[in-house]
């Protein structure tokens, strides 16, 4: 089958809509949503759009999805003394209803699907063993091999570090799908992945200025700062890889 992989949407509904328009033109057999879907400018609206997807859709749990569910369950509210991510998480939780919370909680740790001409592919958020473990374009083979221990699939698709790349280790291909809504790619656009019969790293352009205006109007705390290095003043993928790898 042909598989579209959309990761790290982060509540950027205009970016998601732009990508889904391209996905529908291509007509893949499956769509994998790779986690971190809602924390950002339009959390509830983004979840509703994803709930409308048809039976082709498969959902992988990201760390931000898990933390949003926890914040909802705790009744967490925005504290202006908290860090940016914590404030966005608490605000996002306050925007959800129980159905949306339960939808997020239903996401799976990993999804395995067969891709045309490529074979089985494992979709995870961070790494196959953790939704917070970071794989970057600079991850050395010895660290990567430990993360892939016990994985049978020859292709592993990940996200979490918001930049596209492909690595090869121990006979496997590890591909980061990039980020739809909050890319660290050196360009303000939406980035995603198409599998089958090859691995194709995709970019979708959309009206970023209008998207930012829409997210600001929704009232998310600190949204400009949250999106600064992705959409306002895009940071280079190489810089992000070095930053995350130093902290992995």
Coordinates of C-alpha atoms in Angstrom, one line a residue, residues 30 69 113 217 246:
X30 CA -3.4 4.6 4.5
X69 CA -4.6 13.9 28.1
X113 CA 1.9 -1.3 8.0
X217 CA -7.0 35.0 17.1
X246 CA 23.6 17.2 22.1

